[in-house]
mmCIF file of C-alpha atoms in Angstrom:
data_model
loop_
_atom_site.group_PDB
_atom_site.id
_atom_site.type_symbol
_atom_site.label_atom_id
_atom_site.label_comp_id
_atom_site.label_asym_id
_atom_site.label_seq_id
_atom_site.Cartn_x
_atom_site.Cartn_y
_atom_site.Cartn_z
ATOM 1 C CA MET A 1 39.224 -82.868 242.440
ATOM 2 C CA TYR A 2 41.594 -85.391 244.046
ATOM 3 C CA VAL A 3 40.126 -88.554 245.526
ATOM 4 C CA PHE A 4 42.386 -90.713 247.723
ATOM 5 C CA GLN A 5 41.907 -94.404 248.295
ATOM 6 C CA VAL A 6 43.014 -95.310 251.772
ATOM 7 C CA GLY A 7 42.434 -98.979 252.319
ATOM 8 C CA GLY A 8 38.858 -99.618 251.273
ATOM 9 C CA ARG A 9 37.778 -96.051 251.799
ATOM 10 C CA TYR A 10 37.610 -93.237 249.263
ATOM 11 C CA SER A 11 37.878 -89.655 250.421
ATOM 12 C CA ALA A 12 37.882 -86.451 248.422
ATOM 13 C CA TYR A 13 40.494 -83.851 249.112
ATOM 14 C CA PRO A 14 38.825 -80.694 250.451
ATOM 15 C CA GLU A 15 37.827 -78.334 247.685
ATOM 16 C CA GLY A 16 39.412 -74.874 247.700
ATOM 17 C CA ILE A 17 42.480 -75.919 249.697
ATOM 18 C CA ALA A 18 45.909 -76.101 248.103
ATOM 19 C CA PHE A 19 47.190 -79.636 247.755
ATOM 20 C CA ASP A 20 49.588 -80.636 250.526
ATOM 21 C CA PRO A 21 51.707 -83.698 249.814
ATOM 22 C CA ALA A 22 52.237 -84.076 253.555
ATOM 23 C CA ASN A 23 48.534 -84.591 254.151
ATOM 24 C CA ALA A 24 47.947 -87.797 256.127
ATOM 25 C CA GLU A 25 45.466 -89.250 253.613
ATOM 26 C CA ALA A 26 47.761 -88.349 250.756
ATOM 27 C CA VAL A 27 50.633 -90.109 252.484
ATOM 28 C CA ASP A 28 48.576 -93.221 253.348
ATOM 29 C CA ALA A 29 46.661 -93.423 250.005
ATOM 30 C CA THR A 30 47.155 -96.449 247.823
ATOM 31 C CA SER A 31 45.732 -94.638 244.737
ATOM 32 C CA VAL A 32 44.747 -91.134 243.743
ATOM 33 C CA SER A 33 42.008 -90.240 241.222
ATOM 34 C CA LEU A 34 41.589 -86.851 239.573
ATOM 35 C CA VAL A 35 37.888 -86.266 238.974
ATOM 36 C CA ASP A 36 36.588 -83.560 236.574
ATOM 37 C CA MET A 37 33.811 -81.680 238.373
ATOM 38 C CA ARG A 38 32.772 -79.478 235.424
ATOM 39 C CA ALA A 39 29.593 -80.012 233.419
ATOM 40 C CA ARG A 40 30.245 -81.724 230.091
ATOM 41 C CA LEU A 41 28.333 -82.694 226.970
ATOM 42 C CA VAL A 42 28.617 -86.416 226.380
ATOM 43 C CA GLU A 43 27.528 -88.192 223.208
ATOM 44 C CA ALA A 44 26.498 -91.811 222.828
ATOM 45 C CA GLU A 45 25.936 -93.570 219.489
ATOM 46 C CA ARG A 46 24.011 -96.653 218.448
ATOM 47 C CA VAL A 47 23.403 -98.431 215.126
ATOM 48 C CA ILE A 48 19.823 -99.394 214.303
ATOM 49 C CA PRO A 49 18.678 -101.402 211.250
ATOM 50 C CA SER A 50 16.755 -100.322 208.159
ATOM 51 C CA VAL A 51 14.358 -102.334 206.004
ATOM 52 C CA SER A 52 17.373 -103.487 203.952
ATOM 53 C CA GLU A 53 20.122 -105.646 205.366
ATOM 54 C CA ALA A 54 22.611 -103.646 203.316
ATOM 55 C CA ASP A 55 21.924 -100.365 205.137
ATOM 56 C CA ALA A 56 21.655 -99.165 208.716
ATOM 57 C CA PHE A 57 20.970 -95.956 210.615
ATOM 58 C CA THR A 58 23.254 -94.428 213.209
ATOM 59 C CA VAL A 59 21.670 -92.468 216.070
ATOM 60 C CA ARG A 60 23.598 -90.115 218.319
ATOM 61 C CA ALA A 61 22.161 -89.026 221.685
ATOM 62 C CA THR A 62 23.551 -86.070 223.618
ATOM 63 C CA PHE A 63 23.541 -85.732 227.434
ATOM 64 C CA THR A 64 24.825 -83.202 229.951
ATOM 65 C CA CYS A 65 26.823 -84.810 232.733
ATOM 66 C CA GLN A 66 28.350 -83.361 235.918
ATOM 67 C CA VAL A 67 29.962 -85.102 238.871
ATOM 68 C CA THR A 68 28.136 -84.501 242.137
ATOM 69 C CA ASP A 69 30.008 -87.002 244.316
ATOM 70 C CA ALA A 70 33.656 -87.403 243.345
ATOM 71 C CA ALA A 71 34.342 -90.187 245.866
ATOM 72 C CA THR A 72 31.443 -92.284 244.573
ATOM 73 C CA VAL A 73 32.528 -91.800 240.969
ATOM 74 C CA ALA A 74 36.083 -92.843 241.867
ATOM 75 C CA ARG A 75 34.763 -95.856 243.750
ATOM 76 C CA GLN A 76 32.600 -96.899 240.776
ATOM 77 C CA GLY A 77 35.558 -96.521 238.442
ATOM 78 C CA VAL A 78 33.687 -94.399 235.929
ATOM 79 C CA ILE A 79 36.392 -93.232 233.557
ATOM 80 C CA ASP A 80 34.198 -92.271 230.572
ATOM 81 C CA ALA A 81 30.533 -91.340 231.035
ATOM 82 C CA ALA A 82 29.825 -92.285 227.388
ATOM 83 C CA ILE A 83 30.150 -95.987 228.233
ATOM 84 C CA PRO A 84 27.161 -96.226 230.628
ATOM 85 C CA LEU A 85 25.197 -93.833 228.411
ATOM 86 C CA ARG A 86 25.669 -96.122 225.395
ATOM 87 C CA ALA A 87 24.318 -98.957 227.488
ATOM 88 C CA TYR A 88 21.365 -96.783 228.461
ATOM 89 C CA LEU A 89 20.680 -95.911 224.808
ATOM 90 C CA SER A 90 20.813 -99.566 223.791
ATOM 91 C CA GLY A 91 18.148 -100.334 226.363
ATOM 92 C CA GLU A 92 15.441 -98.752 224.204
ATOM 93 C CA ASP A 93 14.462 -101.599 221.878
ATOM 94 C CA GLN A 94 11.667 -99.593 220.223
ATOM 95 C CA LEU A 95 14.236 -97.643 218.218
ATOM 96 C CA SER A 96 15.121 -100.745 216.198
ATOM 97 C CA ARG A 97 11.483 -101.541 215.544
ATOM 98 C CA VAL A 98 10.823 -98.002 214.313
ATOM 99 C CA SER A 99 13.801 -97.856 211.956
ATOM 100 C CA ALA A 100 13.371 -101.379 210.558
ATOM 101 C CA ALA A 101 10.252 -100.286 208.664
ATOM 102 C CA HIS A 102 12.042 -97.631 206.590
ATOM 103 C CA ARG A 103 14.470 -97.518 203.728
ATOM 104 C CA ILE A 104 17.747 -95.673 204.128
ATOM 105 C CA GLU A 105 16.444 -92.867 201.897
ATOM 106 C CA GLU A 106 13.635 -92.235 204.415
ATOM 107 C CA VAL A 107 16.014 -90.899 207.008
ATOM 108 C CA ASN A 108 13.853 -87.843 207.717
ATOM 109 C CA ALA A 109 10.885 -89.995 208.705
ATOM 110 C CA VAL A 110 13.154 -92.085 210.942
ATOM 111 C CA ARG A 111 14.454 -88.910 212.605
ATOM 112 C CA GLU A 112 10.950 -87.832 213.566
ATOM 113 C CA GLN A 113 9.947 -91.199 215.010
ATOM 114 C CA VAL A 114 13.232 -91.724 216.842
ATOM 115 C CA THR A 115 12.882 -88.290 218.466
ATOM 116 C CA HIS A 116 9.403 -89.162 219.753
ATOM 117 C CA ARG A 117 10.575 -92.508 221.111
ATOM 118 C CA MET A 118 13.588 -91.023 222.912
ATOM 119 C CA ASN A 119 11.469 -88.261 224.497
ATOM 120 C CA ALA A 120 9.154 -90.888 225.891
ATOM 121 C CA TYR A 121 11.984 -93.222 226.941
ATOM 122 C CA THR A 122 13.990 -90.556 228.797
ATOM 123 C CA THR A 123 10.848 -89.369 230.557
ATOM 124 C CA ILE A 124 9.814 -92.827 231.762
ATOM 125 C CA VAL A 125 13.348 -94.178 232.327
ATOM 126 C CA PRO A 126 15.653 -91.177 232.853
ATOM 127 C CA PRO A 127 19.379 -91.794 232.486
ATOM 128 C CA ARG A 128 21.284 -92.363 235.748
ATOM 129 C CA ILE A 129 24.955 -92.628 236.676
ATOM 130 C CA VAL A 130 25.817 -92.951 240.360
ATOM 131 C CA GLY A 131 27.602 -89.876 241.655
ATOM 132 C CA MET A 132 26.632 -87.777 238.647
ATOM 133 C CA SER A 133 23.712 -85.685 237.420
ATOM 134 C CA VAL A 134 22.676 -86.672 233.872
ATOM 135 C CA GLU A 135 20.132 -84.902 231.672
ATOM 136 C CA TYR A 136 18.977 -85.880 228.195
ATOM 137 C CA VAL A 137 19.514 -83.121 225.575
ATOM 138 C CA GLY A 138 18.451 -84.624 222.255
ATOM 139 C CA ILE A 139 19.037 -87.220 219.587
ATOM 140 C CA GLU A 140 19.849 -87.131 215.892
ATOM 141 C CA VAL A 141 19.901 -89.709 213.108
ATOM 142 C CA LEU A 142 23.074 -89.349 211.088
ATOM 143 C CA THR A 143 22.953 -89.338 207.328
ATOM 144 C CA PRO A 144 24.867 -92.353 205.925
ATOM 145 C CA ASP A 145 27.977 -91.444 203.961
ATOM 146 C CA ASP A 146 26.879 -93.232 200.796
ATOM 147 C CA LEU A 147 23.463 -91.538 200.937
ATOM 148 C CA ARG A 148 25.086 -88.158 201.459
ATOM 149 C CA THR A 149 27.382 -88.762 198.487
ATOM 150 C CA TRP A 150 24.430 -89.822 196.324
ATOM 151 C CA GLU A 151 22.337 -86.823 197.322
ATOM 152 C CA GLN A 152 25.259 -84.502 196.647
ATOM 153 C CA GLU A 153 25.703 -85.958 193.173
ATOM 154 C CA VAL A 154 21.962 -85.631 192.456
ATOM 155 C CA ARG A 155 21.992 -82.075 193.767
ATOM 156 C CA ASP A 156 25.024 -81.135 191.662
ATOM 157 C CA GLU A 157 23.452 -82.706 188.564
ATOM 158 C CA ARG A 158 20.185 -80.861 189.178
ATOM 159 C CA ARG A 159 22.038 -77.590 189.634
ATOM 160 C CA MET A 160 24.028 -78.194 186.473
ATOM 161 C CA ARG A 161 20.870 -78.876 184.470
ATOM 162 C CA GLU A 162 19.205 -75.795 185.868
ATOM 163 C CA MET A 163 22.259 -73.777 184.917
ATOM 164 C CA VAL A 164 22.247 -75.193 181.374
ATOM 165 C CA ARG A 165 18.510 -74.546 181.100
ATOM 166 C CA GLY A 166 19.025 -70.980 182.261
ATOM 167 C CA GLN A 167 21.853 -70.462 179.780
ATOM 168 C CA ARG A 168 19.666 -71.753 176.945
ATOM 169 C CA GLU A 169 16.850 -69.439 177.980
ATOM 170 C CA PHE A 170 19.265 -66.507 177.990
ATOM 171 C CA GLU A 171 20.563 -67.531 174.568
ATOM 172 C CA SER A 172 17.008 -67.830 173.254
ATOM 173 C CA ASP A 173 16.208 -64.357 174.548
ATOM 174 C CA ASP A 174 19.334 -63.017 172.857
ATOM 175 C CA VAL A 175 18.377 -64.719 169.592
ATOM 176 C CA HIS A 176 14.894 -63.176 169.628
ATOM 177 C CA ARG A 177 16.299 -59.776 170.499
ATOM 178 C CA ILE A 178 18.877 -59.939 167.705
ATOM 179 C CA ALA A 179 16.233 -61.190 165.250
ATOM 180 C CA ASP A 180 14.040 -58.210 166.131
ATOM 181 C CA LEU A 181 16.974 -55.880 165.534
ATOM 182 C CA LEU A 182 17.762 -57.443 162.163
ATOM 183 C CA SER A 183 14.122 -57.288 161.097
ATOM 184 C CA GLN A 184 14.234 -53.495 161.445
ATOM 185 C CA GLY A 185 16.919 -53.173 158.798
ATOM 186 C CA SER A 186 20.664 -52.856 158.516
ATOM 187 C CA HIS A 187 20.633 -49.155 159.367
ATOM 188 C CA TYR A 188 19.034 -49.847 162.728
ATOM 189 C CA VAL A 189 21.538 -52.617 163.410
ATOM 190 C CA ASP A 190 24.410 -50.282 162.553
ATOM 191 C CA ALA A 191 22.998 -47.622 164.822
ATOM 192 C CA PHE A 192 22.664 -50.146 167.646
ATOM 193 C CA GLY A 193 26.248 -51.278 167.111
ATOM 194 C CA VAL A 194 27.481 -47.682 167.231
ATOM 195 C CA ALA A 195 25.505 -47.105 170.444
ATOM 196 C CA ARG A 196 27.086 -50.223 171.979
ATOM 197 C CA GLU A 197 30.512 -49.115 170.685
ATOM 198 C CA ASP A 198 30.827 -52.409 168.830
ATOM 199 C CA ILE A 199 30.973 -50.692 165.397
ATOM 200 C CA SER A 200 32.714 -47.450 164.466
ATOM 201 C CA ILE A 201 31.314 -44.782 162.159
ATOM 202 C CA HIS A 202 34.395 -45.076 159.944
ATOM 203 C CA ALA A 203 33.786 -48.813 159.466
ATOM 204 C CA ILE A 204 30.169 -48.189 158.444
ATOM 205 C CA ALA A 205 31.217 -45.454 155.967
ATOM 206 C CA ALA A 206 33.878 -47.709 154.455
ATOM 207 C CA ARG A 207 31.364 -50.540 154.074
ATOM 208 C CA VAL A 208 28.824 -48.236 152.415
ATOM 209 C CA HIS A 209 31.392 -46.913 149.937
ATOM 210 C CA GLN A 210 32.564 -50.430 149.174
ATOM 211 C CA ALA A 211 28.976 -51.597 148.593
ATOM 212 C CA PHE A 212 28.380 -48.655 146.237
ATOM 213 C CA ALA A 213 31.550 -49.492 144.302
ATOM 214 C CA ASP A 214 30.555 -53.172 144.135
ATOM 215 C CA ASP A 215 27.122 -52.229 142.754
ATOM 216 C CA LYS A 216 28.654 -50.066 140.038
ATOM 217 C CA ALA A 217 31.115 -52.807 139.099
ATOM 218 C CA TYR A 218 28.249 -55.303 138.939
ATOM 219 C CA ASP A 219 26.188 -52.981 136.724
ATOM 220 C CA ARG A 220 29.137 -52.562 134.362
ATOM 221 C CA GLN A 221 29.629 -56.294 134.239
ATOM 222 C CA VAL A 222 25.934 -56.900 133.461
ATOM 223 C CA ALA A 223 25.987 -54.238 130.732
ATOM 224 C CA SER A 224 29.103 -55.762 129.213
ATOM 225 C CA GLN A 225 27.545 -59.219 129.240
ATOM 226 C CA ASP A 226 24.340 -57.892 127.637
ATOM 227 C CA LYS A 227 26.359 -56.152 124.929
ATOM 228 C CA HIS A 228 28.364 -59.302 124.285
ATOM 229 C CA ARG A 229 25.205 -61.409 123.982
ATOM 230 C CA ALA A 230 23.649 -58.848 121.617
ATOM 231 C CA HIS A 231 26.773 -58.932 119.482
ATOM 232 C CA GLU A 232 26.663 -62.710 119.379
ATOM 233 C CA ARG A 233 23.003 -62.636 118.303
ATOM 234 C CA GLU A 234 23.794 -60.121 115.559
ATOM 235 C CA SER A 235 26.698 -62.234 114.356
ATOM 236 C CA ALA A 236 24.544 -65.340 114.286
ATOM 237 C CA GLU A 237 21.820 -63.497 112.379
ATOM 238 C CA ARG A 238 24.338 -62.135 109.892
ATOM 239 C CA ASP A 239 25.779 -65.590 109.345
ATOM 240 C CA ARG A 240 22.307 -66.985 108.777
ATOM 241 C CA ARG A 241 21.491 -64.308 106.196
ATOM 242 C CA GLN A 242 24.788 -64.880 104.420
ATOM 243 C CA ALA A 243 24.123 -68.612 104.313
ATOM 244 C CA LEU A 244 20.646 -67.984 102.953
ATOM 245 C CA LEU A 245 21.962 -65.564 100.325
ATOM 246 C CA LEU A 246 24.645 -68.019 99.234
ATOM 247 C CA ALA A 247 22.020 -70.726 98.975
ATOM 248 C CA VAL A 248 19.917 -68.471 96.708
ATOM 249 C CA LEU A 249 22.925 -67.666 94.528
ATOM 250 C CA ASN A 250 23.946 -71.303 94.276
ATOM 251 C CA HIS A 251 20.448 -72.228 93.325
ATOM 252 C CA ALA A 252 20.397 -69.508 90.690
ATOM 253 C CA ARG A 253 23.704 -70.646 89.245
ATOM 254 C CA GLU A 254 22.550 -74.225 89.024
ATOM 255 C CA SER A 255 19.128 -73.411 87.575
ATOM 256 C CA GLY A 256 20.183 -70.474 85.408
ATOM 257 C CA TYR A 257 17.324 -68.410 86.832
ATOM 258 C CA VAL A 258 17.530 -65.564 89.360
ATOM 259 C CA ASP A 259 14.447 -64.846 91.451
ATOM 260 C CA HIS A 260 14.830 -61.099 91.765
ATOM 261 C CA GLN A 261 11.864 -60.782 94.088
ATOM 262 C CA LEU A 262 13.325 -63.239 96.611
ATOM 263 C CA LEU A 263 16.739 -61.677 96.254
ATOM 264 C CA GLN A 264 15.263 -58.226 96.880
ATOM 265 C CA GLN A 265 13.466 -59.544 99.982
ATOM 266 C CA LEU A 266 16.725 -60.925 101.338
ATOM 267 C CA LEU A 267 18.511 -57.660 100.676
ATOM 268 C CA ASP A 268 15.732 -55.658 102.296
ATOM 269 C CA PHE A 269 15.728 -57.929 105.327
ATOM 270 C CA GLY A 270 19.490 -57.563 105.727
ATOM 271 C CA ASN A 271 19.314 -53.789 105.355
ATOM 272 C CA ARG A 272 16.585 -53.511 107.993
ATOM 273 C CA ALA A 273 18.586 -55.632 110.413
ATOM 274 C CA ALA A 274 21.865 -53.803 109.787
ATOM 275 C CA ALA A 275 20.582 -50.224 109.597
ATOM 276 C CA PRO A 276 16.900 -49.749 110.366
ATOM 277 C CA ASN A 277 17.045 -45.967 109.830
ATOM 278 C CA THR A 278 18.565 -46.197 106.335
ATOM 279 C CA SER A 279 16.958 -49.351 104.973
ATOM 280 C CA GLN A 280 14.365 -47.541 102.906
ATOM 281 C CA ALA A 281 16.913 -45.197 101.263
ATOM 282 C CA THR A 282 19.313 -47.922 100.293
ATOM 283 C CA GLY A 283 16.732 -50.412 99.076
ATOM 284 C CA ALA A 284 14.229 -48.174 97.234
ATOM 285 C CA LEU A 285 15.654 -48.379 93.738
ATOM 286 C CA PRO A 286 16.283 -52.119 93.565
ATOM 287 C CA HIS A 287 12.864 -52.755 95.040
ATOM 288 C CA ALA A 288 11.217 -50.547 92.471
ATOM 289 C CA ALA A 289 13.093 -52.223 89.639
ATOM 290 C CA ALA A 290 12.091 -55.608 90.899
ATOM 291 C CA THR A 291 8.490 -54.501 91.126
ATOM 292 C CA SER A 292 8.425 -53.173 87.557
ATOM 293 C CA ARG A 293 10.049 -56.307 86.252
ATOM 294 C CA SER A 294 7.526 -58.389 88.081
ATOM 295 C CA ALA A 295 4.702 -56.345 86.599
ATOM 296 C CA GLY A 296 6.139 -56.521 83.082
ATOM 297 C CA ASP A 297 6.679 -60.202 83.151
ATOM 298 C CA ALA A 298 3.998 -61.966 85.113
ATOM 299 C CA SER A 299 5.169 -65.280 83.838
ATOM 300 C CA TYR A 300 8.186 -65.263 86.255
ATOM 301 C CA GLY A 301 6.114 -66.719 88.973
ATOM 302 C CA ASP A 302 5.174 -69.684 86.799
ATOM 303 C CA ARG A 303 8.629 -70.596 85.575
ATOM 304 C CA HIS A 304 10.286 -73.792 86.687
ATOM 305 C CA GLY A 305 12.655 -73.395 89.620
ATOM 306 C CA PHE A 306 10.953 -70.409 91.285
ATOM 307 C CA ILE A 307 11.340 -70.482 95.101
ATOM 308 C CA LYS A 308 8.283 -69.205 96.897
ATOM 309 C CA ASP A 309 9.496 -69.585 100.510
ATOM 310 C CA GLU A 310 13.020 -69.119 101.866
ATOM 311 C CA ASP A 311 12.449 -71.975 104.350
ATOM 312 C CA ASP A 312 11.993 -74.334 101.350
ATOM 313 C CA LEU A 313 15.389 -73.178 100.106
ATOM 314 C CA LEU A 314 17.078 -74.219 103.363
ATOM 315 C CA ASP A 315 15.314 -77.583 103.210
#
C-alpha cells in the first residue's frame, strides 16, 4: 500500500483503487512509502552465554507480523520488523541466566528451559510494534557449528565401528559354517560346491583320478625304497660274513690249525641267510663230516689256538 507524506501528515492511498499520479496527495507528497500489508514470518536471533567463556548459544525466535495501520508504520519508519523484535528478545534477561549454567554439549537441556522462559515472557510481556499485529510462534536454540561437526564425526566413527563389528560377526558365522562343512568330510564339501556351482563334476573327477595316481606312485616309491634298504642290509650282512670268514682263514694260516666246526658254522650261517630253503641240502655232508671228525678226535677242542666264539675272533 502507498503512504504519502504531505507536510507532517501521513495518508494511505485508498486500497482497491488504481494508482492515479494526478491525485492531489500524490502531487503534493514530499515522500511516498510502499508498505507490505501481507502477513510475514519474522525471525530474531540473540546470543546467550554458556558455562564456558569459549562457547555460546544462539537462540532464534519466530514471530508472525502483519501491518494493520500502514500510515502509522510509515510514520514510525519501521523498515524491518526484525529490528524491534530483536530488541524485544534481548529484554528477557532470564535467558542468559538459564544458559550460563550449562555446557555447550547440554544444548538439549538449554532448549527445554529457554522454551519455558519464552512462553512465560511472551505471555506476561507480549511483543508489540505500533501499527502491526505481532504474535509469538516459538523459539529454538541452534546447534553450534563446532558441536555439530564433532557430533557428526562421533556418529560417523560409531557407525563405522558398528559396520566393522557386523562384518566380523558375519565373517565369524561364515567361518563356523565352513568349519562345519569341512568336518563332514571332503565328499560333503564337494557336493556343496557342486550345489553352489562353485565346483564342476569334471574337476572333482579329475582330482579323484589324480589322487589315485598319486597314491599308486607313492606306493611304488615306498616299495622301491624298502627293496633298496633290504638289498643294502643283505649286502652289509654278506660283507660281514666274508670278513669273518677271511678272519678265520687268516687265523688258520697263521696258526696252522683249521677249526672245522667253526668253519662249518660259518658256512651254515651263510647258506641259511642266502637260501633258507636249500641250506640243509647244501650243508648236510660237510656238517656230517665235521661231526664225525669231532667225535673221532675229541682232543680238537683242547688244542692251542681253538676259537670258541666268533666274536672273540673279531676282537
